[in-house]
Each structure stands twice: as structure tokens, then as C-alpha cells.
PDB file of C-alpha atoms in Angstrom:
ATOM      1  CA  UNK A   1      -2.397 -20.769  -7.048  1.00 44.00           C
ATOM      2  CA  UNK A   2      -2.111 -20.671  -3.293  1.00 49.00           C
ATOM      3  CA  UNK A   3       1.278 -17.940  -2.519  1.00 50.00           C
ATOM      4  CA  UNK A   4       5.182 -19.734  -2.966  1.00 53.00           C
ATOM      5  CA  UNK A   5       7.207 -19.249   0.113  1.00 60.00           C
ATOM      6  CA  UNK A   6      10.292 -19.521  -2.020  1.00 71.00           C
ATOM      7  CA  UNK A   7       8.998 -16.783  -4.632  1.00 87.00           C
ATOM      8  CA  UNK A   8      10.466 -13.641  -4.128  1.00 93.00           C
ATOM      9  CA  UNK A   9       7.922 -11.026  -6.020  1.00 95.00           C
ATOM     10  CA  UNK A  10       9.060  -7.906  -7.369  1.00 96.00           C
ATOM     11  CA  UNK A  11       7.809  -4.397  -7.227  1.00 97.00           C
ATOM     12  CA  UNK A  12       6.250  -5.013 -11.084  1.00 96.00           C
ATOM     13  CA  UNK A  13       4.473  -8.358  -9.129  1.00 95.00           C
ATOM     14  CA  UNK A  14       2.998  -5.673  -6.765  1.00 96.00           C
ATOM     15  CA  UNK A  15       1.655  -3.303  -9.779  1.00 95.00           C
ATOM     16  CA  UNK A  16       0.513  -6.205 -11.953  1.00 94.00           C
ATOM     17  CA  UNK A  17      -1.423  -7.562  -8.845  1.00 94.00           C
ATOM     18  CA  UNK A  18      -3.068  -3.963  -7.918  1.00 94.00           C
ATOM     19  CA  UNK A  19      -4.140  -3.023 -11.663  1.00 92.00           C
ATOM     20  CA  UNK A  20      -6.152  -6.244 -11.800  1.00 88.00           C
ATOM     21  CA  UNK A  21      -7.387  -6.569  -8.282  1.00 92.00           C
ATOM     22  CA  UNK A  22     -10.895  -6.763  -6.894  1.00 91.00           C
ATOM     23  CA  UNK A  23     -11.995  -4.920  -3.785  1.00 93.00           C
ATOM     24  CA  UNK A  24     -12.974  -8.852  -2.779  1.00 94.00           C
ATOM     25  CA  UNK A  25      -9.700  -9.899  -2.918  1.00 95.00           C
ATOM     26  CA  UNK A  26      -8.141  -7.143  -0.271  1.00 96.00           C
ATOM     27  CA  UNK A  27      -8.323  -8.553   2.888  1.00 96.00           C
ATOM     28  CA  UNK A  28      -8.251  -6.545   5.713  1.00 96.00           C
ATOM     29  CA  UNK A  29      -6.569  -8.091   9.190  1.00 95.00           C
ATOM     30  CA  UNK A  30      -7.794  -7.093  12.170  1.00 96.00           C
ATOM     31  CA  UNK A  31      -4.831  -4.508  12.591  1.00 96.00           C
ATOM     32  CA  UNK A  32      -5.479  -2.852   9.268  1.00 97.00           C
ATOM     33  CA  UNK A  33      -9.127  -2.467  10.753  1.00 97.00           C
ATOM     34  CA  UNK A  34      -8.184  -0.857  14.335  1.00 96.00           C
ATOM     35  CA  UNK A  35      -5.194   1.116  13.167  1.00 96.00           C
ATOM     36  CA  UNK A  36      -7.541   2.399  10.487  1.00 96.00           C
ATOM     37  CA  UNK A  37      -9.861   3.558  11.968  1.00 96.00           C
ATOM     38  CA  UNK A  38      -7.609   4.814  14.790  1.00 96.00           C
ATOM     39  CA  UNK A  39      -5.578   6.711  12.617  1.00 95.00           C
ATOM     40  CA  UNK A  40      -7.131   7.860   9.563  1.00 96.00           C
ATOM     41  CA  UNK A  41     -11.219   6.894   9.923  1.00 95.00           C
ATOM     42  CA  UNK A  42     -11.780   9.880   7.228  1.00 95.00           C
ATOM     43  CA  UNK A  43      -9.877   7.880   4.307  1.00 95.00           C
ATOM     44  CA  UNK A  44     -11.954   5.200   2.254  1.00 95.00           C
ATOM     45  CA  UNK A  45      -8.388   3.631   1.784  1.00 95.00           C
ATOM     46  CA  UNK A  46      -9.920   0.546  -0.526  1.00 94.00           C
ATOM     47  CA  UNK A  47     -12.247   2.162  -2.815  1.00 93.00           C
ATOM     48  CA  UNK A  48     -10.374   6.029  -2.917  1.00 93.00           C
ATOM     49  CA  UNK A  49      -6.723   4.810  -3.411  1.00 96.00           C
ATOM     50  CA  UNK A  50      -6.071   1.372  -3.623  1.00 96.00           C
ATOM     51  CA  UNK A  51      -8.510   0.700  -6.355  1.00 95.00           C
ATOM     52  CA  UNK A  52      -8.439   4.217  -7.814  1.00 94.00           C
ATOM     53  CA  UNK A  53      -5.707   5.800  -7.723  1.00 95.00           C
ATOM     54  CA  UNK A  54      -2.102   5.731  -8.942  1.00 94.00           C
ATOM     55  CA  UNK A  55       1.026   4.592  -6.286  1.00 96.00           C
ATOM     56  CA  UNK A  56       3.250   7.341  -6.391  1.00 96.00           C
ATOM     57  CA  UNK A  57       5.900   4.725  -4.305  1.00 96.00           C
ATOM     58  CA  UNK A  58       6.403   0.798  -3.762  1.00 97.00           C
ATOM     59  CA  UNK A  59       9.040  -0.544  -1.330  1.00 97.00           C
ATOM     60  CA  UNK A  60       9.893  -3.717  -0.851  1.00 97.00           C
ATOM     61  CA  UNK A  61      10.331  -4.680   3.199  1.00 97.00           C
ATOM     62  CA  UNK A  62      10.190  -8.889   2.345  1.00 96.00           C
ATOM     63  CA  UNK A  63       9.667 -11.581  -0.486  1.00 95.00           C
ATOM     64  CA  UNK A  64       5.648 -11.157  -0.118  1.00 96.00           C
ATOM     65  CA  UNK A  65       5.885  -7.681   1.848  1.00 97.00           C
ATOM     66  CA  UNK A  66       5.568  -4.191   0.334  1.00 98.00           C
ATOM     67  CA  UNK A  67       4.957  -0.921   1.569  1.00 98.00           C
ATOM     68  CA  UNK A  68       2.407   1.477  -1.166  1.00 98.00           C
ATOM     69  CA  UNK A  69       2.540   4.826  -0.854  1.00 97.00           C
ATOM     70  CA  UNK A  70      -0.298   7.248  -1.842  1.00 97.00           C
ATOM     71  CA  UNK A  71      -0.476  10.784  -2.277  1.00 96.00           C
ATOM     72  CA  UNK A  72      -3.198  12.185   0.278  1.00 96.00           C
ATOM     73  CA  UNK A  73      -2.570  15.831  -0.925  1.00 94.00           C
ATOM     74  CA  UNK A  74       0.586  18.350  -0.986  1.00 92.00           C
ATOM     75  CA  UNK A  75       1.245  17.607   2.933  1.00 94.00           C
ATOM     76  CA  UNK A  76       0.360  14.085   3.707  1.00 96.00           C
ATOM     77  CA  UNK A  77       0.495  10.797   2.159  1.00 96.00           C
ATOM     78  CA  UNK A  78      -0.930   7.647   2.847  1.00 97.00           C
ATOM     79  CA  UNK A  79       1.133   4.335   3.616  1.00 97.00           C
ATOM     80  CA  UNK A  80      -0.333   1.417   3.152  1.00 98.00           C
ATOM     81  CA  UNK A  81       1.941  -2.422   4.205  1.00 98.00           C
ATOM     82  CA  UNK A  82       0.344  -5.092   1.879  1.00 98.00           C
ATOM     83  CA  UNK A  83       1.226  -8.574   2.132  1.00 96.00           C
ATOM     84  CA  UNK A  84       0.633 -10.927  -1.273  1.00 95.00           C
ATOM     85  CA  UNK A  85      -1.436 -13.474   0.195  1.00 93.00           C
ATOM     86  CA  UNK A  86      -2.041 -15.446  -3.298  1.00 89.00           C
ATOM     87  CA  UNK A  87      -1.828 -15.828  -7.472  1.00 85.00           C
ATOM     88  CA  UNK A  88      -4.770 -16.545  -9.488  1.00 83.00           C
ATOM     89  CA  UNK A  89      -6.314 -15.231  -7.703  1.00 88.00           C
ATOM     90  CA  UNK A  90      -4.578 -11.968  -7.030  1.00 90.00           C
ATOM     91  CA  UNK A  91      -4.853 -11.739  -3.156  1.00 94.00           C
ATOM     92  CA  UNK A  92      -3.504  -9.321  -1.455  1.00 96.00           C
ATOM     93  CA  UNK A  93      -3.737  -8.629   2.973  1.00 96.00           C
ATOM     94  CA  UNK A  94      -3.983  -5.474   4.058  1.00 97.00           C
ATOM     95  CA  UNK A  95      -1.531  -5.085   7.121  1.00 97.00           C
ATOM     96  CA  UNK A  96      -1.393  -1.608   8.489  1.00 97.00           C
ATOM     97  CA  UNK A  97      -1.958   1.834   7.173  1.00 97.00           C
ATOM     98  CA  UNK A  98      -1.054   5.494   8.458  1.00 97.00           C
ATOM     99  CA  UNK A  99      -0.440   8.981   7.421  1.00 96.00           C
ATOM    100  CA  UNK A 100       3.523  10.268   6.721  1.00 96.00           C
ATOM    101  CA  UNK A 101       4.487  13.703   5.893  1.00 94.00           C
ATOM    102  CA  UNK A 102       4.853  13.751   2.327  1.00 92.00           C
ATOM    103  CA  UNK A 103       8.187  15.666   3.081  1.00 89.00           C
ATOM    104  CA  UNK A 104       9.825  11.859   3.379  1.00 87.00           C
ATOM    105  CA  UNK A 105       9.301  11.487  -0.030  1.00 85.00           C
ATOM    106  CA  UNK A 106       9.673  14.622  -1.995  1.00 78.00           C
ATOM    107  CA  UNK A 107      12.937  16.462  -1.955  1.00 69.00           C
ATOM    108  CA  UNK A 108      12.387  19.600  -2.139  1.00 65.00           C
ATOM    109  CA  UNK A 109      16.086  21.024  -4.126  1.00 64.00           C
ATOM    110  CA  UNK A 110      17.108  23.514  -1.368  1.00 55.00           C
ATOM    111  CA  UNK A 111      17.584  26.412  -3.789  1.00 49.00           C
ATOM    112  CA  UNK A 112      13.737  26.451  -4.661  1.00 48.00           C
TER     113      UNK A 112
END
């Protein structure tokens, strides 16, 4: 089933969709590619995190848009924008990806 303009997905869409996705089925534009490889060249962002491991964060930006967040390590994590492209099918575009201090998502309780 070819994506619904009407349907507005939900952040349990986006983790249904990645637990049964294929590698073949994340597309990668041609920003994803350049800003990639720009940015963060060292990262096997398909095969290391999006198939692998765990989202530690999902935000929802639009009806189809979502921003994943990955733990890189203690300091950094790694943000990925998807787009849901299609159902049945799960297809998902990869829009852009970069690095983000993982201080803007843990909060640290200031008397630690």
C-alpha cells in the first residue's frame, strides 16, 4: 500500500515499521548521502543503528516525518529525520542525519 496523505502515523507506526524493516527498504536521498558522509563518514548508520540497535528517542516533526535518535556513546548521539515513504511494504526515506550532544537529551539532576 502506496503511503496515505491523510494518515497521520504515530510514534508506535515508526517502531512497528523499524522492527520489521529491511536494509532494502531504507532509501537514502541524495541529502542523507552528502550530509552523511560530510558529517559523520565513520558511522555505518543503516546496518550499526538503524537495523541494530535500539532508539533511545522518536519525535514527531509531521504526519509521515520523524526524527530517531541513537545513542553514539556517553557524549554524542546520532539523529537520524526519516520520512515513511510506504505500508506493505514498510518503506521508509532517509532524509538527513548528524551528530547532537547527547547533553540535549539527558538531564543530568543538578545535584549529581
Amino acid at each position: 500500500m502506496l503511503l496515505d496523505d491523510d494518515k497521520d502515523y504515530t510514534i508506535e507506526d515508526v517502531i512497528n515499521m523499524l522492527k520489521n524493516i529491511d536494509g532494502d527498504n531504507l532509501i537514502k536521498t541524495e541529502h542523507f548521502i552528502s550530509q552523511h558522509n560530510e558529517r559523520i563518514p565513520e558511522l555505518d548508520i543503516i546496518n550499526d543503528f538503524i537495523l541494530k540497535k535500539e532508539v533511545v528517542g522518536i519525535i514527531k516533526q509531521d504526519r509521515a516525518k520523524f526524527k530517531l535518535i541513537y545513542e553514539i556513546n556517553e557524549r554524542y548521539d546520532l539523529i537520524v529525520i526519516i520520512g515513511i515513504k510506504s505500508e506493505n511494504p514498510n518503506k521508509i526515506s532517509l532524509i538527513t542525519c548528524f551528530k547532537q550532544s547527547s547533553k540535549r537529551r539527558v538531564r543530568r539532576d543538578e545535584k549529581s
